[in-house]
Structures are given as structure tokens and as C-alpha cells.
GROMACS .gro file of C-alpha atoms in nm:
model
  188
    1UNK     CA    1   5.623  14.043   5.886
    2UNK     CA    2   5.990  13.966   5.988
    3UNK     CA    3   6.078  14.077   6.341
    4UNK     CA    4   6.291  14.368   6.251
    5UNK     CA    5   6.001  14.561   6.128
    6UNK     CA    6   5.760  14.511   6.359
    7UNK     CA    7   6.066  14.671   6.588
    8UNK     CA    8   6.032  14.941   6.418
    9UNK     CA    9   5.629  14.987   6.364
   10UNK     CA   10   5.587  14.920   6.727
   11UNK     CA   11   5.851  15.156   6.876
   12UNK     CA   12   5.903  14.839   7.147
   13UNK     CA   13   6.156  14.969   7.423
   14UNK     CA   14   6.446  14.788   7.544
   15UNK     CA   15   6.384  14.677   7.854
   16UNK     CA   16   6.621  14.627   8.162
   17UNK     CA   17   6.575  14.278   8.154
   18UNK     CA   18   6.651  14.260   7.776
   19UNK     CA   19   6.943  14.443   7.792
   20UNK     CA   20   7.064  14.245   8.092
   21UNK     CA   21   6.985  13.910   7.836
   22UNK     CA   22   7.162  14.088   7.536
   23UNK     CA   23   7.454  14.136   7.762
   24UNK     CA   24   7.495  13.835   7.930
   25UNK     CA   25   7.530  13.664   7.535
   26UNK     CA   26   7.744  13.952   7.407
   27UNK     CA   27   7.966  13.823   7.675
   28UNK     CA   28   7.919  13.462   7.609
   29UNK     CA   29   7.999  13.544   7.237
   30UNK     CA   30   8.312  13.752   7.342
   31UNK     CA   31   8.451  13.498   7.519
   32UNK     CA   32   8.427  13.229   7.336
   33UNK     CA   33   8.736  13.270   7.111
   34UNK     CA   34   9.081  13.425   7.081
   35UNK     CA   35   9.063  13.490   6.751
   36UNK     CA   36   8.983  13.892   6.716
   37UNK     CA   37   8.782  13.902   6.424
   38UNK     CA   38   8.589  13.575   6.512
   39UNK     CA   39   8.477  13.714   6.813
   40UNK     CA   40   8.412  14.039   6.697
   41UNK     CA   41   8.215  13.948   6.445
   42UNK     CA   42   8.016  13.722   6.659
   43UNK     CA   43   7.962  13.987   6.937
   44UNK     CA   44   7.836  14.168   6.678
   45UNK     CA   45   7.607  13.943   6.498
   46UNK     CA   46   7.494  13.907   6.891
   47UNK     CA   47   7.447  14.285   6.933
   48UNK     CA   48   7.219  14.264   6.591
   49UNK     CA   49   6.995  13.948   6.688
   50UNK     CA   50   6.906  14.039   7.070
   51UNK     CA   51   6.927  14.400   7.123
   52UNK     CA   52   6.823  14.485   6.749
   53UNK     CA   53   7.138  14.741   6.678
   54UNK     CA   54   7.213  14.676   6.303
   55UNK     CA   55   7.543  14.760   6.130
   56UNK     CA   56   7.741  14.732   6.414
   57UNK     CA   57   8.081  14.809   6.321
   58UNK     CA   58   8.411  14.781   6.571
   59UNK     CA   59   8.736  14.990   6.484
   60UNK     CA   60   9.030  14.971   6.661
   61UNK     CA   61   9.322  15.236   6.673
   62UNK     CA   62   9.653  15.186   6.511
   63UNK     CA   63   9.932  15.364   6.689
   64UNK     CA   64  10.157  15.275   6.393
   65UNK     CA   65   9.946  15.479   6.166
   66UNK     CA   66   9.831  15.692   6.406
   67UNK     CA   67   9.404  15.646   6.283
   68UNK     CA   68   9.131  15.408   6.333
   69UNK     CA   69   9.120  15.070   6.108
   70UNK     CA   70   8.781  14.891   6.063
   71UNK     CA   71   8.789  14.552   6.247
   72UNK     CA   72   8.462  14.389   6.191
   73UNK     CA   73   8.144  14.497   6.080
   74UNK     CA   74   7.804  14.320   6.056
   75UNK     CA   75   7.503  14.373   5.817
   76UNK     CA   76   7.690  14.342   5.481
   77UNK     CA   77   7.794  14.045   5.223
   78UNK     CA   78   8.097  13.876   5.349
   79UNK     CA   79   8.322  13.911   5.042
   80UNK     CA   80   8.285  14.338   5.102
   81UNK     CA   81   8.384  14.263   5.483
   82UNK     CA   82   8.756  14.161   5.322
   83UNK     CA   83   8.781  14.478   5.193
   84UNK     CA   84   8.703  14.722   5.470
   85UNK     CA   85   9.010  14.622   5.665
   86UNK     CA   86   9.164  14.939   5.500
   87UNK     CA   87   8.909  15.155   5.548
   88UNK     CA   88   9.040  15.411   5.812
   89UNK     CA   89   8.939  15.736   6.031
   90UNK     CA   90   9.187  16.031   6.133
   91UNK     CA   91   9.202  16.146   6.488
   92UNK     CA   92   8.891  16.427   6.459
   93UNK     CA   93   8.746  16.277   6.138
   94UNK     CA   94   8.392  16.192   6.090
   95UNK     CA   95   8.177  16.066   6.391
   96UNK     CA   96   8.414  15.761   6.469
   97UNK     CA   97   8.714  16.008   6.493
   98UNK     CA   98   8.561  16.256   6.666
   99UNK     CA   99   8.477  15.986   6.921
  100UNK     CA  100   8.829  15.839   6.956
  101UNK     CA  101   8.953  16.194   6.979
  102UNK     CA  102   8.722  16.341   7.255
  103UNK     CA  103   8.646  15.987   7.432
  104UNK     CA  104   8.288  16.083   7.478
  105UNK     CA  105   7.999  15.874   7.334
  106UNK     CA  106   7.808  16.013   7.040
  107UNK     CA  107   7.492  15.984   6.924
  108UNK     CA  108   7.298  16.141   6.656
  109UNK     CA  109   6.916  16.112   6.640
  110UNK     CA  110   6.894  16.093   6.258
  111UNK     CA  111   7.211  16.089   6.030
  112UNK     CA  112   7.082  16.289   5.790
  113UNK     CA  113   7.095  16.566   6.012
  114UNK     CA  114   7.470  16.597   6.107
  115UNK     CA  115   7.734  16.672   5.823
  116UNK     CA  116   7.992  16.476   6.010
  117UNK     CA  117   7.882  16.147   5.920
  118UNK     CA  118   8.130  16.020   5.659
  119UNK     CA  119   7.917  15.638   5.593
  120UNK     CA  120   8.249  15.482   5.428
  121UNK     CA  121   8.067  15.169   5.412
  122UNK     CA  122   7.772  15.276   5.222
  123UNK     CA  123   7.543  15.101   5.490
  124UNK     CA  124   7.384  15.295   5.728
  125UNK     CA  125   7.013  15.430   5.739
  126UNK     CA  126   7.012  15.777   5.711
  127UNK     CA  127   6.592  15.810   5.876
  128UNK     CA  128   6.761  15.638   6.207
  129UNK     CA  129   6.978  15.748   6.502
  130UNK     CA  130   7.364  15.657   6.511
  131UNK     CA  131   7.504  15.574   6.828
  132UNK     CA  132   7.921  15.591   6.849
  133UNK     CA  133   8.054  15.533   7.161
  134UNK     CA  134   8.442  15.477   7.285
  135UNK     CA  135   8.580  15.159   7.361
  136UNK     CA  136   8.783  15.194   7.708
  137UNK     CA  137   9.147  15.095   7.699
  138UNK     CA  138   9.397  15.125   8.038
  139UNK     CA  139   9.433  15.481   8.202
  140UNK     CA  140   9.082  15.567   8.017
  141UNK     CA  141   9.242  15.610   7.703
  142UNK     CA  142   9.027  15.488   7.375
  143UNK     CA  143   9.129  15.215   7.169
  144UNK     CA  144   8.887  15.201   6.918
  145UNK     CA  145   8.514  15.321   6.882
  146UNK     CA  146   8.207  15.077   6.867
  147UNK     CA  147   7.928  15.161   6.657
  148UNK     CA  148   7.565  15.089   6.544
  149UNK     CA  149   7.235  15.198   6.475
  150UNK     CA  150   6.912  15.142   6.696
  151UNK     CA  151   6.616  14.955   6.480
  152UNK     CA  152   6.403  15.188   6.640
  153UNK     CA  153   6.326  15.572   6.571
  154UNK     CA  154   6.237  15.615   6.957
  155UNK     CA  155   6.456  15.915   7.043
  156UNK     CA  156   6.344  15.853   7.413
  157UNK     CA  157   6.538  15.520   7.431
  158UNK     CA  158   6.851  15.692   7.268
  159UNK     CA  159   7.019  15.733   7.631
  160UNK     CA  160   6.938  15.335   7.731
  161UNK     CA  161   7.058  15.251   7.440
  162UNK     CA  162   7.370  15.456   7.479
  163UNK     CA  163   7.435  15.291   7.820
  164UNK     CA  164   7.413  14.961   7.721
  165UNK     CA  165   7.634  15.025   7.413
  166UNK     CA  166   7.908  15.155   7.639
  167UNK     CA  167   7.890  14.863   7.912
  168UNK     CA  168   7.925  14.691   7.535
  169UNK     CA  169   8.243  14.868   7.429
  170UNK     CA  170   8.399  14.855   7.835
  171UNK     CA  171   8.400  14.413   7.751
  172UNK     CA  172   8.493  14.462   7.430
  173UNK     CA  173   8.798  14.616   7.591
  174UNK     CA  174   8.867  14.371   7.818
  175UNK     CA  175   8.860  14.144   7.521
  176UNK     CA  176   9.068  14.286   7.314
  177UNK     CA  177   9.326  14.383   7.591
  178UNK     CA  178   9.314  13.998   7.723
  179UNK     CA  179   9.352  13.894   7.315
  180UNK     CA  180   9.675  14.105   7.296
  181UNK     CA  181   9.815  13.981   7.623
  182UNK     CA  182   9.767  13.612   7.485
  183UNK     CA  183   9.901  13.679   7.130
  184UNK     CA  184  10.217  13.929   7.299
  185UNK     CA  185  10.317  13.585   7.511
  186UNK     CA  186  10.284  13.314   7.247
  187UNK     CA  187  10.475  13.520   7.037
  188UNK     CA  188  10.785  13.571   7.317
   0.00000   0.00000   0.00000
């Protein structure tokens, strides 16, 4: 039986000391690299392995196009990852633009149940809960959205799980923000 199941048979909580583990190497893995989708993709594989959230998928906001562009995404064959780059959300549109409108974390406790969810990517498990939560630019504006879904059906650890996926989405933002900064001055 492969670890992911017997997540899910057992209904096995995420502990404090877990998530303090699972955050200490999302932070290791976002760190590691100025290369945006490198670390991305690695904070995500992180976010998969140790705190068992599959499908995690980062968007960030365009202000040129004024909508929400799919950055990296884990949990699908690497040849479709080149084509989601154009795969986008309005302001308002489907969970993830409904989060980068309102700035409020979202979570559903089983997709199937809320008409909102758009599933562009043809991944997600529609029996589990969907957590969507804001990633935290300067003056507490959103700059993208960081998503994923819990291996467990547990609706009682919905909440934890929504805490730790926000202290997630606050480094991703100081990641992305420090990326910027670095790219902005090689470029002058």
C-alpha cells in the first residue's frame, strides 16, 4: 500500500510538529534558487511529499493583462506543465479568482459541491476538499493565489490545513517579491 492511501484510509492528522517540518523544507526548497519556476515547482513537489497536499498549483497575477496566469503546478506529466502557462483566471472567476479578488482564503470541503470550481487542468479530485488561499504581496494586496487539495477527507483538519497553507503562500511572497527585486536590478 503506497503512503498516499493509507493517508487517506487512516484519516492521520497533521500534526504541529509536521507542519512545523513541512515548513521548515518548503522554505529550504524556496530558497534554494532564483529561478521562479524552479523553485516553485520544487516548493511544490515539497508541499506534495511532506504535508500530503496534491496538485498544488501557484498562479501569479499579471497587471499587464489584468488576470491570473498559471505558474507552476505539480501532480501532472511534465510535457502538459508547458502548456498551462496560458491558462488564465479573471478577477471574480472561478475559485482562484474569486480568491485574488476578495483576498480571503477559500476552501471547499468537496468540489463537487460548489459550481464555482472551473478545474482548467482536468486534475483535481472532485470526493476531496480544495483549499485556495491568497498569496500576500506589499500593502496586503494579492499577487497570485496558491492552491491544493488535502489527501485527506477529514473536514476537521480543513482549518490547520488552511493555516499552514497561508503561512505557505506569506513565503511564497517573500520569494517571489525578493525574485523580482533580483531580476529588476540585473536587468538595470
Amino acid at each position: 500500500m503506497n503512503t498516499q492511501a493509507s493517508v487517506l484510509q487512516t484519516g492521520k492528522t497533521f500534526t504541529p510538529q509536521q507542519q512545523i517540518n513541512a515548513l521548515h523544507q518548503i522554505s529550504i526548497a524556496l530558497s534554494r534558487s532564483l529561478d521562479m519556476e524552479q523553485t516553485l515547482q520544487s516548493m511544490l513537489q515539497t508541499l506534495n511529499d511532506i504535508a500530503h497536499m496534491q496538485y498544488g498549483l501557484v498562479s501569479l497575477f499579471d497587471q499587464n493583462r489584468s488576470a491570473l496566469f498559471v505558474q507552476a503546478v505539480h501532480g501532472i506529466d511534465p510535457e502538459i506543465v508547458k502548456d498551462i502557462k496560458s491558462i488564465r483566471y479573471r478577477m471574480g472567476e472561478g475559485i482562484m479568482g474569486t480568491v485574488m479578488h476578495q483576498g480571503h482564503s477559500l476552501v471547499i470541503p468537496k468540489v463537487a459541491d460548489d459550481g464555482r470550481f472551473l478545474d482548467r487542468l482536468n486534475l483535481y479530485d472532485y470526493g476531496l476538499p480544495f483549499i485556495c488561499v491568497p498569496i500576500p504581496g506589499t500593502n496586503h494586496q494579492p499577487i497570485g493565489v496558491l492552491a491544493a487539495q488535502p489527501q485527506s477527507i477529514e473536514e476537521s483538519e480543513l482549518p490547520a490545513r488552511t493555516r499552514f497553507m497561508e503561512m505557505v503562500a506569506n513565503l511564497i511572497g517573500h520569494s517571489v517579491r525578493l525574485i523580482g527585486k533580483v531580476q529588476s536590478e540585473h536587468e538595470a
